[in-house]
Coordinates of C-alpha atoms in Angstrom, one line a residue:
X1 CA 31.3 -203.5 -94.2
X2 CA 31.9 -207.1 -95.2
X3 CA 28.5 -208.3 -94.8
X4 CA 29.2 -211.7 -95.8
X5 CA 32.3 -212.2 -93.6
X6 CA 29.9 -211.6 -90.6
X7 CA 27.9 -214.1 -91.6
X8 CA 30.5 -216.7 -92.1
X9 CA 31.2 -215.3 -88.1
X10 CA 28.1 -215.1 -87.3
X11 CA 27.2 -218.9 -87.6
X12 CA 30.4 -219.5 -85.2
X13 CA 28.2 -217.6 -82.9
X14 CA 24.8 -219.4 -83.3
X15 CA 21.9 -218.1 -81.5
X16 CA 19.8 -220.8 -79.5
X17 CA 16.6 -221.4 -81.4
X18 CA 13.7 -220.1 -79.6
X19 CA 15.5 -217.6 -77.0
X20 CA 14.2 -214.0 -76.6
X21 CA 15.7 -211.5 -74.8
X22 CA 14.7 -208.0 -73.8
X23 CA 17.2 -204.7 -73.7
X24 CA 16.3 -203.2 -70.6
X25 CA 18.1 -200.8 -68.7
X26 CA 20.4 -203.6 -67.3
X27 CA 21.2 -204.5 -71.0
X28 CA 21.0 -208.0 -71.6
X29 CA 21.3 -210.5 -68.5
X30 CA 20.6 -214.3 -68.3
X31 CA 22.6 -217.5 -67.7
X32 CA 26.0 -217.1 -69.3
X33 CA 26.2 -220.3 -72.0
X34 CA 23.3 -218.2 -73.7
X35 CA 25.3 -215.3 -74.4
X36 CA 28.3 -215.7 -77.3
X37 CA 25.6 -214.8 -79.9
X38 CA 24.5 -211.5 -78.1
X39 CA 27.9 -211.0 -77.2
X40 CA 29.1 -210.8 -80.9
X41 CA 25.8 -209.3 -82.3
X42 CA 27.0 -206.1 -79.5
X43 CA 30.2 -206.1 -81.2
X44 CA 28.9 -205.2 -84.2
X45 CA 26.0 -203.1 -82.6
X46 CA 28.5 -200.9 -81.4
X47 CA 30.5 -200.5 -84.5
X48 CA 27.2 -198.7 -85.8
X49 CA 26.4 -197.0 -82.8
X50 CA 30.2 -195.7 -83.2
X51 CA 29.8 -194.7 -87.0
X52 CA 26.8 -192.9 -86.3
X53 CA 27.8 -190.9 -83.6
X54 CA 31.2 -190.3 -84.8
X55 CA 32.0 -191.4 -81.0
X56 CA 34.0 -194.4 -78.9
X57 CA 31.6 -196.8 -77.9
X58 CA 31.8 -199.2 -74.7
X59 CA 30.7 -202.6 -74.1
X60 CA 30.1 -203.5 -70.4
X61 CA 30.4 -207.2 -69.9
X62 CA 28.5 -207.9 -66.8
X63 CA 25.4 -208.8 -64.5
X64 CA 26.2 -206.2 -61.4
X65 CA 24.5 -208.2 -58.7
X66 CA 23.2 -211.3 -60.5
X67 CA 24.3 -214.4 -59.2
X68 CA 28.4 -215.5 -60.8
X69 CA 26.8 -218.2 -63.2
X70 CA 25.1 -215.2 -65.1
X71 CA 26.5 -212.7 -67.6
X72 CA 25.5 -209.9 -69.5
X73 CA 26.3 -206.8 -71.5
X74 CA 25.2 -203.0 -71.8
X75 CA 26.6 -200.5 -74.1
X76 CA 28.1 -197.2 -72.9
X77 CA 26.6 -194.5 -75.3
X78 CA 29.5 -191.2 -76.2
X79 CA 29.2 -189.4 -73.2
X80 CA 29.0 -191.8 -70.5
X81 CA 25.5 -192.4 -70.8
X82 CA 23.7 -195.2 -71.4
X83 CA 22.5 -196.3 -74.2
X84 CA 19.7 -194.3 -76.5
X85 CA 15.9 -195.5 -75.9
X86 CA 15.5 -195.9 -79.9
X87 CA 19.1 -198.2 -79.7
X88 CA 17.8 -200.5 -76.8
X89 CA 14.8 -201.8 -79.9
X90 CA 17.9 -201.5 -82.4
X91 CA 19.4 -204.0 -79.5
X92 CA 16.7 -206.1 -78.8
X93 CA 16.0 -206.3 -82.5
X94 CA 19.4 -207.9 -83.4
X95 CA 19.8 -210.4 -80.9
X96 CA 16.4 -212.4 -81.5
X97 CA 17.2 -212.4 -85.4
X98 CA 17.1 -215.9 -86.7
X99 CA 20.6 -216.7 -88.3
X100 CA 19.4 -215.7 -92.1
X101 CA 18.4 -212.5 -90.7
X102 CA 21.3 -210.8 -89.3
X103 CA 22.6 -209.2 -92.9
X104 CA 18.8 -207.8 -93.0
X105 CA 18.9 -206.7 -89.4
X106 CA 21.8 -204.5 -89.7
X107 CA 21.5 -203.2 -93.2
X108 CA 17.9 -202.3 -91.6
X109 CA 19.3 -200.7 -88.6
X110 CA 22.0 -198.8 -90.6
X111 CA 19.1 -197.7 -93.2
X112 CA 16.7 -196.4 -90.2
X113 CA 19.5 -194.5 -88.0
X114 CA 21.1 -193.0 -91.3
X115 CA 24.4 -194.5 -90.2
X116 CA 27.3 -194.0 -92.4
X117 CA 29.4 -197.0 -93.3
X118 CA 32.0 -195.6 -94.3
X119 CA 32.9 -193.9 -90.9
X120 CA 35.5 -195.2 -88.8
X121 CA 34.3 -197.1 -85.9
X122 CA 36.1 -197.3 -82.4
X123 CA 34.5 -199.5 -79.3
X124 CA 36.5 -199.8 -75.7
X125 CA 35.9 -202.9 -73.7
X126 CA 35.5 -203.9 -69.8
X127 CA 34.5 -207.3 -67.9
X128 CA 34.0 -208.3 -64.4
X129 CA 35.4 -211.1 -62.6
X130 CA 32.9 -213.8 -63.4
X131 CA 34.4 -217.0 -65.0
X132 CA 32.5 -216.6 -68.5
X133 CA 33.5 -212.6 -68.7
X134 CA 36.6 -213.3 -70.4
X135 CA 35.4 -215.3 -73.5
X136 CA 32.2 -213.1 -73.6
X137 CA 34.3 -210.3 -73.9
X138 CA 36.7 -212.0 -76.9
X139 CA 33.0 -212.6 -78.6
X140 CA 32.7 -208.9 -78.4
X141 CA 35.9 -208.3 -79.9
X142 CA 35.0 -210.5 -82.7
X143 CA 31.9 -208.7 -83.6
X144 CA 34.0 -205.7 -83.4
X145 CA 36.9 -207.0 -85.7
X146 CA 34.2 -208.3 -88.3
X147 CA 32.5 -205.6 -88.9
X148 CA 35.8 -203.1 -89.5
X149 CA 35.5 -201.7 -86.2
X150 CA 39.0 -200.5 -84.1
X151 CA 39.2 -201.5 -80.4
X152 CA 41.0 -200.9 -76.8
X153 CA 40.2 -203.6 -74.3
X154 CA 40.9 -202.6 -70.9
X155 CA 40.0 -205.7 -69.5
X156 CA 39.0 -205.9 -65.5
X157 CA 37.0 -202.8 -65.1
X158 CA 34.2 -201.6 -62.8
X159 CA 31.3 -200.7 -64.8
X160 CA 31.5 -197.4 -63.8
X161 CA 35.0 -197.0 -64.7
X162 CA 34.3 -198.1 -67.9
X163 CA 31.9 -194.9 -68.2
X164 CA 34.7 -192.8 -67.7
X165 CA 36.5 -194.1 -70.2
X166 CA 34.0 -193.6 -73.0
X167 CA 34.1 -189.9 -71.7
X168 CA 37.4 -189.3 -71.0
X169 CA 38.1 -190.3 -75.0
X170 CA 35.1 -188.9 -76.5
X171 CA 36.4 -185.1 -74.6
X172 CA 39.6 -185.3 -76.1
X173 CA 40.6 -186.1 -72.3
X174 CA 39.4 -182.8 -71.5
X175 CA 37.4 -184.7 -68.6
X176 CA 40.7 -186.6 -67.2
X177 CA 42.9 -189.7 -68.3
X178 CA 41.0 -192.5 -69.9
X179 CA 43.4 -195.5 -67.5
X180 CA 42.6 -196.1 -64.6
X181 CA 45.2 -194.5 -63.1
X182 CA 43.3 -191.3 -64.5
X183 CA 40.6 -192.5 -62.9
X184 CA 42.4 -192.8 -59.5
X185 CA 44.1 -189.8 -59.5
X186 CA 41.2 -187.5 -60.4
X187 CA 38.8 -189.2 -57.7
X188 CA 41.9 -189.3 -55.0
X189 CA 43.0 -186.0 -55.8
X190 CA 39.1 -184.5 -55.5
X191 CA 38.6 -186.2 -52.1
X192 CA 41.6 -185.5 -50.6
X193 CA 41.1 -181.7 -51.5
X194 CA 37.3 -181.9 -50.1
X195 CA 38.1 -183.6 -47.0
X196 CA 41.4 -181.0 -45.9
X197 CA 38.8 -178.9 -43.7
X198 CA 37.9 -181.8 -42.0
X199 CA 39.4 -182.2 -38.4
X200 CA 39.5 -185.1 -36.6
X201 CA 42.0 -186.8 -33.9
X202 CA 43.7 -190.0 -34.5
X203 CA 44.1 -192.4 -37.4
X204 CA 40.9 -193.9 -36.7
X205 CA 38.4 -191.0 -37.7
X206 CA 38.1 -192.5 -40.8
X207 CA 38.4 -196.1 -40.6
X208 CA 35.3 -197.9 -43.1
X209 CA 35.1 -201.8 -43.7
X210 CA 34.1 -202.6 -47.5
X211 CA 31.9 -205.9 -48.4
X212 CA 33.0 -205.7 -52.2
X213 CA 30.8 -208.9 -52.9
X214 CA 33.7 -211.0 -54.2
X215 CA 33.7 -208.8 -57.3
X216 CA 35.5 -206.4 -59.3
X217 CA 35.6 -203.7 -56.3
X218 CA 37.8 -205.5 -54.6
X219 CA 40.5 -205.5 -57.1
X220 CA 40.1 -201.0 -58.0
X221 CA 40.0 -200.3 -54.1
X222 CA 43.5 -202.3 -53.6
X223 CA 45.3 -200.5 -56.7
X224 CA 43.2 -197.0 -56.1
X225 CA 44.2 -197.3 -51.8
X226 CA 47.7 -196.2 -52.8
X227 CA 46.5 -192.8 -54.1
X228 CA 45.2 -192.1 -50.4
X229 CA 48.1 -189.7 -49.1
X230 CA 45.7 -189.5 -45.9
X231 CA 42.2 -189.6 -44.6
X232 CA 41.0 -192.7 -45.5
X233 CA 41.3 -196.0 -44.2
X234 CA 39.6 -198.9 -45.9
X235 CA 39.7 -202.5 -44.8
X236 CA 38.9 -204.7 -47.8
X237 CA 36.3 -208.1 -47.0
X238 CA 34.7 -210.5 -49.7
X239 CA 37.7 -209.9 -52.3
X240 CA 36.9 -213.1 -54.2
X241 CA 39.8 -215.5 -52.9
X242 CA 37.1 -217.3 -51.7
X243 CA 33.6 -217.3 -51.9
X244 CA 30.9 -216.7 -55.3
X245 CA 30.3 -213.4 -56.6
X246 CA 27.2 -211.7 -54.8
X247 CA 26.9 -214.8 -53.1
X248 CA 25.8 -214.4 -49.5
X249 CA 27.2 -210.8 -49.7
X250 CA 27.2 -207.5 -51.8
X251 CA 24.7 -204.5 -51.7
X252 CA 21.9 -206.6 -52.6
X253 CA 22.1 -208.9 -50.6
X254 CA 22.0 -206.8 -47.5
X255 CA 19.6 -204.3 -48.6
X256 CA 16.9 -207.9 -49.4
X257 CA 18.0 -209.5 -46.1
X258 CA 18.4 -206.5 -44.1
X259 CA 21.4 -208.2 -42.6
X260 CA 25.2 -208.0 -43.0
X261 CA 27.5 -210.1 -45.6
X262 CA 29.0 -213.4 -44.5
X263 CA 32.8 -212.7 -44.2
X264 CA 32.5 -209.3 -42.8
X265 CA 34.0 -209.0 -38.9
X266 CA 31.6 -206.0 -37.7
X267 CA 32.2 -204.5 -34.2
X268 CA 29.6 -202.0 -32.8
X269 CA 28.9 -198.6 -34.0
X270 CA 31.7 -199.3 -37.3
X271 CA 30.9 -198.0 -40.5
X272 CA 30.8 -200.4 -42.9
X273 CA 29.4 -200.8 -46.6
X274 CA 29.0 -203.1 -49.7
X275 CA 29.4 -202.7 -53.0
X276 CA 28.1 -205.1 -55.7
X277 CA 29.5 -207.5 -58.2
X278 CA 30.5 -204.5 -60.2
X279 CA 30.2 -201.9 -58.4
X280 CA 27.8 -199.6 -59.2
X281 CA 25.5 -199.5 -56.0
X282 CA 26.6 -198.8 -52.3
X283 CA 24.6 -199.9 -49.0
X284 CA 26.2 -198.6 -45.5
X285 CA 25.0 -200.4 -42.2
X286 CA 26.4 -200.6 -38.7
X287 CA 25.5 -203.0 -35.7
X288 CA 24.5 -200.3 -32.4
X289 CA 25.6 -201.2 -28.9
X290 CA 22.9 -203.6 -28.1
X291 CA 23.9 -205.4 -31.1
X292 CA 21.1 -204.1 -33.4
X293 CA 21.8 -204.0 -37.6
X294 CA 20.9 -200.8 -38.8
X295 CA 20.6 -200.1 -42.7
X296 CA 21.6 -197.1 -44.1
X297 CA 20.2 -197.3 -47.8
X298 CA 20.0 -195.2 -51.3
X299 CA 17.0 -193.0 -49.7
X300 CA 19.6 -191.7 -46.4
X301 CA 22.6 -191.5 -48.9
X302 CA 20.3 -189.0 -51.2
X303 CA 19.6 -187.0 -47.8
X304 CA 23.0 -186.9 -46.7
X305 CA 24.2 -185.4 -49.7
X306 CA 21.5 -183.4 -50.9
X307 CA 21.5 -181.6 -47.2
X308 CA 25.5 -181.0 -47.5
X309 CA 24.7 -179.5 -51.4
X310 CA 22.1 -177.2 -50.4
X311 CA 24.5 -175.6 -46.9
X312 CA 27.0 -175.4 -49.8
X313 CA 24.4 -173.7 -52.4
X314 CA 23.0 -171.4 -49.3
X315 CA 27.0 -170.6 -48.4
X316 CA 27.9 -169.1 -51.6
X317 CA 24.2 -167.7 -52.4
X318 CA 23.9 -168.7 -55.9
X319 CA 20.4 -169.6 -56.8
X320 CA 20.7 -172.8 -58.6
X321 CA 17.9 -175.0 -58.6
X322 CA 18.3 -178.3 -56.8
X323 CA 16.0 -181.4 -57.0
X324 CA 16.4 -184.9 -55.3
X325 CA 14.4 -187.3 -57.7
X326 CA 13.0 -190.5 -55.8
X327 CA 10.7 -193.8 -56.9
X328 CA 7.3 -194.9 -55.5
X329 CA 10.0 -197.2 -53.5
X330 CA 11.4 -194.5 -51.1
X331 CA 10.6 -194.6 -47.8
X332 CA 8.0 -192.2 -46.8
X333 CA 10.3 -190.7 -44.1
X334 CA 13.1 -189.7 -46.0
X335 CA 10.6 -187.8 -48.5
X336 CA 8.6 -185.8 -45.7
X337 CA 12.4 -185.1 -44.1
X338 CA 13.5 -183.4 -47.6
X339 CA 10.5 -181.2 -47.9
X340 CA 9.5 -180.2 -44.8
X341 CA 12.7 -180.4 -42.8
X342 CA 15.9 -179.9 -45.6
X343 CA 13.0 -178.0 -48.1
X344 CA 14.7 -179.6 -50.7
X345 CA 11.8 -180.3 -53.5
X346 CA 11.1 -184.0 -54.5
X347 CA 10.4 -185.6 -57.3
X348 CA 8.6 -189.2 -57.9
X349 CA 9.4 -191.4 -61.1
X350 CA 8.6 -194.7 -62.5
X351 CA 11.3 -197.7 -61.4
X352 CA 14.1 -197.8 -63.5
X353 CA 18.1 -195.5 -63.6
X354 CA 16.9 -194.2 -67.0
X355 CA 13.6 -193.0 -65.4
X356 CA 15.5 -191.6 -62.5
X357 CA 18.3 -190.1 -65.1
X358 CA 16.0 -188.1 -67.3
X359 CA 14.4 -186.5 -64.4
X360 CA 17.4 -185.7 -62.5
X361 CA 18.9 -183.6 -65.6
X362 CA 15.9 -181.0 -65.7
X363 CA 17.7 -179.9 -62.1
X364 CA 20.9 -177.7 -61.9
X365 CA 21.9 -180.0 -59.7
X366 CA 19.9 -183.0 -59.4
X367 CA 20.1 -186.0 -57.2
X368 CA 18.9 -189.7 -57.6
X369 CA 19.1 -192.7 -55.6
X370 CA 17.0 -196.0 -55.4
X371 CA 16.5 -197.4 -52.2
X372 CA 19.2 -200.0 -53.4
X373 CA 22.0 -197.6 -53.7
X374 CA 22.4 -196.9 -56.7
X375 CA 22.5 -193.2 -57.7
X376 CA 24.3 -190.0 -58.4
X377 CA 24.6 -186.7 -58.9
X378 CA 24.3 -184.8 -61.9
X379 CA 25.7 -181.3 -62.3
X380 CA 24.2 -179.3 -65.3
X381 CA 26.7 -177.6 -67.5
X382 CA 25.6 -174.2 -66.3
X383 CA 25.9 -175.3 -62.8
X384 CA 29.1 -176.5 -63.1
X385 CA 30.7 -173.7 -65.1
X386 CA 29.4 -170.8 -62.7
X387 CA 30.8 -173.3 -59.4
X388 CA 34.2 -173.3 -61.2
X389 CA 33.9 -169.8 -61.6
X390 CA 33.2 -169.0 -58.1
X391 CA 36.0 -171.5 -57.0
X392 CA 38.7 -169.3 -58.8
X393 CA 37.6 -165.7 -57.8
X394 CA 40.2 -163.9 -55.8
X395 CA 38.1 -160.6 -55.1
X396 CA 34.7 -163.4 -53.2
X397 CA 35.5 -163.7 -49.5
X398 CA 37.4 -166.6 -48.1
X399 CA 33.8 -168.7 -46.9
X400 CA 32.4 -168.8 -49.7
X401 CA 35.4 -169.4 -52.0
X402 CA 35.6 -172.1 -50.2
X403 CA 32.1 -173.6 -50.5
X404 CA 32.5 -173.3 -53.9
X405 CA 35.6 -175.0 -53.9
X406 CA 34.4 -178.0 -52.3
X407 CA 31.2 -178.0 -54.6
X408 CA 34.1 -178.0 -57.4
X409 CA 35.7 -181.3 -55.4
X410 CA 32.2 -183.0 -55.9
X411 CA 31.4 -182.3 -59.5
X412 CA 34.9 -183.9 -59.7
X413 CA 34.3 -186.5 -57.5
X414 CA 31.0 -188.0 -59.6
X415 CA 31.6 -189.9 -62.8
X416 CA 29.5 -189.9 -65.9
X417 CA 28.3 -193.0 -64.8
X418 CA 24.4 -193.6 -63.7
X419 CA 26.1 -194.6 -60.1
X420 CA 29.5 -195.4 -59.0
X421 CA 30.2 -197.0 -55.5
X422 CA 34.0 -195.6 -55.2
X423 CA 32.7 -192.1 -55.7
X424 CA 29.4 -192.2 -53.6
X425 CA 31.5 -194.0 -50.9
X426 CA 34.3 -191.0 -51.3
X427 CA 31.5 -188.3 -51.1
X428 CA 29.7 -189.8 -48.1
X429 CA 33.1 -190.3 -46.2
X430 CA 33.9 -186.9 -46.9
X431 CA 30.5 -185.0 -46.1
X432 CA 30.7 -187.3 -42.5
X433 CA 34.4 -186.3 -42.0
X434 CA 33.8 -182.2 -42.6
X435 CA 30.7 -182.5 -40.8
X436 CA 32.1 -184.4 -37.9
X437 CA 29.2 -187.2 -38.2
X438 CA 29.1 -190.6 -36.9
X439 CA 27.4 -192.9 -38.6
X440 CA 24.6 -193.3 -35.6
X441 CA 24.4 -189.2 -35.8
X442 CA 23.6 -189.9 -39.7
X443 CA 21.0 -192.4 -39.6
X444 CA 19.4 -190.5 -37.1
X445 CA 18.8 -188.0 -39.1
X446 CA 15.0 -189.6 -39.6
X447 CA 13.5 -192.8 -38.7
X448 CA 12.7 -195.3 -41.8
X449 CA 8.6 -195.9 -41.7
X450 CA 8.0 -199.8 -41.3
X451 CA 7.9 -202.0 -44.7
X452 CA 7.5 -204.6 -46.6
X453 CA 7.7 -205.9 -50.3
X454 CA 5.8 -209.3 -51.1
X455 CA 5.5 -210.6 -55.0
X456 CA 2.4 -211.8 -56.1
X457 CA 2.0 -214.8 -58.9
X458 CA -0.3 -214.1 -61.6
X459 CA -1.6 -215.7 -64.9
X460 CA -0.9 -212.1 -66.8
X461 CA 1.2 -209.4 -65.2
X462 CA -0.2 -207.0 -68.3
X463 CA -3.4 -207.0 -66.3
X464 CA -1.6 -204.7 -64.1
X465 CA -1.2 -200.9 -65.2
X466 CA -0.3 -197.8 -63.4
X467 CA 0.6 -194.2 -63.2
X468 CA 1.2 -191.3 -61.0
X469 CA 4.6 -192.6 -61.3
X470 CA 3.6 -196.6 -60.4
X471 CA 1.4 -195.5 -57.7
X472 CA -1.7 -196.1 -58.2
X473 CA -3.4 -198.5 -60.1
X474 CA -5.3 -198.3 -63.6
X475 CA -6.5 -201.9 -63.8
X476 CA -7.9 -204.0 -63.3
X477 CA -11.0 -202.3 -61.9
X478 CA -11.7 -201.9 -58.1
X479 CA -7.7 -202.8 -57.6
X480 CA -7.0 -199.2 -56.8
X481 CA -10.3 -198.6 -54.3
X482 CA -9.5 -201.6 -52.8
X483 CA -6.0 -200.7 -51.7
X484 CA -7.1 -196.9 -50.9
X485 CA -9.5 -198.6 -48.2
X486 CA -6.8 -201.0 -46.8
X487 CA -4.5 -198.2 -46.8
X488 CA -7.2 -196.2 -44.0
X489 CA -6.9 -198.8 -41.8
X490 CA -3.4 -198.4 -40.5
X491 CA -1.4 -194.9 -39.2
X492 CA 1.1 -192.7 -41.5
X493 CA 0.1 -195.8 -43.8
X494 CA 0.6 -196.2 -47.8
X495 CA 0.8 -198.9 -50.6
X496 CA 1.3 -199.4 -54.4
X497 CA 1.3 -202.6 -57.0
X498 CA 3.2 -202.6 -59.5
X499 CA 3.7 -205.3 -62.7
X500 CA 7.1 -206.9 -62.6
X501 CA 9.5 -205.5 -66.0
X502 CA 10.5 -209.3 -67.1
X503 CA 8.2 -211.9 -65.0
X504 CA 4.4 -213.1 -64.2
X505 CA 4.4 -211.5 -60.7
X506 CA 3.1 -208.2 -59.3
X507 CA 4.9 -206.5 -57.0
X508 CA 3.1 -205.4 -53.6
X509 CA 4.6 -202.1 -51.3
X510 CA 3.7 -201.3 -48.1
X511 CA 4.4 -199.4 -45.2
X512 CA 3.0 -198.0 -41.9
X513 CA 3.3 -196.9 -38.4
X514 CA 4.8 -200.6 -37.2
X515 CA 6.4 -203.4 -38.5
X516 CA 3.2 -205.7 -37.8
X517 CA 1.0 -203.0 -39.4
X518 CA 3.2 -202.8 -42.6
X519 CA 3.0 -206.5 -42.6
X520 CA -0.7 -206.9 -42.6
X521 CA -0.7 -204.2 -44.9
X522 CA 1.4 -205.6 -47.3
X523 CA -0.7 -209.3 -46.9
X524 CA -3.9 -208.0 -47.4
X525 CA -2.8 -205.9 -50.6
X526 CA -1.0 -209.0 -51.6
X527 CA -5.4 -210.6 -51.2
X528 CA -6.6 -207.9 -53.4
X529 CA -4.2 -208.6 -56.3
X530 CA -4.8 -212.2 -56.0
X531 CA -8.7 -211.8 -55.8
X532 CA -8.4 -208.7 -58.7
X533 CA -5.5 -209.6 -60.9
X534 CA -5.9 -213.3 -62.1
X535 CA -3.4 -214.7 -58.6
X536 CA -2.0 -218.1 -59.6
X537 CA -1.4 -220.8 -57.2
X538 CA -1.6 -220.5 -53.9
X539 CA -3.4 -217.6 -52.1
X540 CA -0.9 -215.3 -50.3
X541 CA -0.2 -216.4 -46.8
X542 CA 0.9 -214.3 -43.8
X543 CA 4.0 -214.2 -42.9
X544 CA 5.5 -215.3 -46.9

């Protein structure tokens, strides 16, 4: 590793003075014009991580559901998973190092992580459709090449596709071919196999309208449509020819505004869904016959999938343990339905995909979906082997073998990524077809409790600390007691507060038996936060 060459090139990607960034669950994210030095340095870091793991590492240039003018970067570890926490710290340290310290920080990381600098390194790169992504990818490549690494630039990919490429390369193709064609073939084959047993009249049985958020999902779904021999007709909207990325469209917009995106034509009872900008989130929705909008979020997606998997497990008679992992934001009705009706155990973790993912790995089959539509199903190696053996067992009665075969197809559909809107969509569409469910019947599995989320500005968010997966406030003194007393005033109610991870605001969540009660409870809890946790500015007003 030529440190002098690195120093010389680093000066061409100079860090803006005073800029401090934190590597979080989503990697680095900020305005695109501030990221050139970060991209160069993440190229350097990816080479070190590749040398240390003796594996291919991925670098994805994206800011997901953020506005078009933002961008970001995240590294993908050898098995297609998120970057290890200790390397998140290295990433933060390297990104924030002053120019004269870059050499020293690189050597420090190499020493701490016991990196053999003589080892070869290989990095794969993907990017989303933002105007800034191509130039920023080039900065990553500059970092890789100057530090002696080899690379393959896949160009435009969804984030989950890059996770897939990394995993394929590190399993020498056993998982699949490390090409977009290999990805399409693997998923479409599993979908067609899975839906073979679905009976539906006419060609309209699987018509789905997809809002692509003016992002990468549009390009990739258009390519993939050719791989479906039958069974699924997709109409694409917000494909990026007009309109800005994630602007008034996409999964995040639909979820937070509780209304359909601009640019999609919806008839009553038609199934519609939205991806986000890098296609790792999905939300479903429809208009009923009276013109009311219905949102089907991550909680209902988790419920549909876990119910189906539970039925298949009962069919094959194997004692594989299944668990659904939620955060405090999951609607109380979904938790009750899963535990009391479906008899599926539910666990709660702190907010953030890495916490959900980690907990889900404890089960033979772990399912998690954040309410925002970001999620997946994880099968342990033991469960995978057992299911694949059963699917091949000739002596097994037909019904059992069919159920095992269906589980095997579902394993193939779920990508290695922490969430893939395309594979999630295919699994949902297959389950609806196999069970003969309309979108209204799916929606009617349970009724969401009305809820409200608010933000309160505070002088210092660190005065709030929580426990019990962020459902109870430990500090400041008296806040949790105040929340408990407020909750007692309303039926079927609960509320919690948690500090934002990035700014000095406190997030308030409340739910109750009516929207009026949920709004009122959220407002009262906001006032308690304002008074007890150092609120700044104007006191929270009702209805805001």
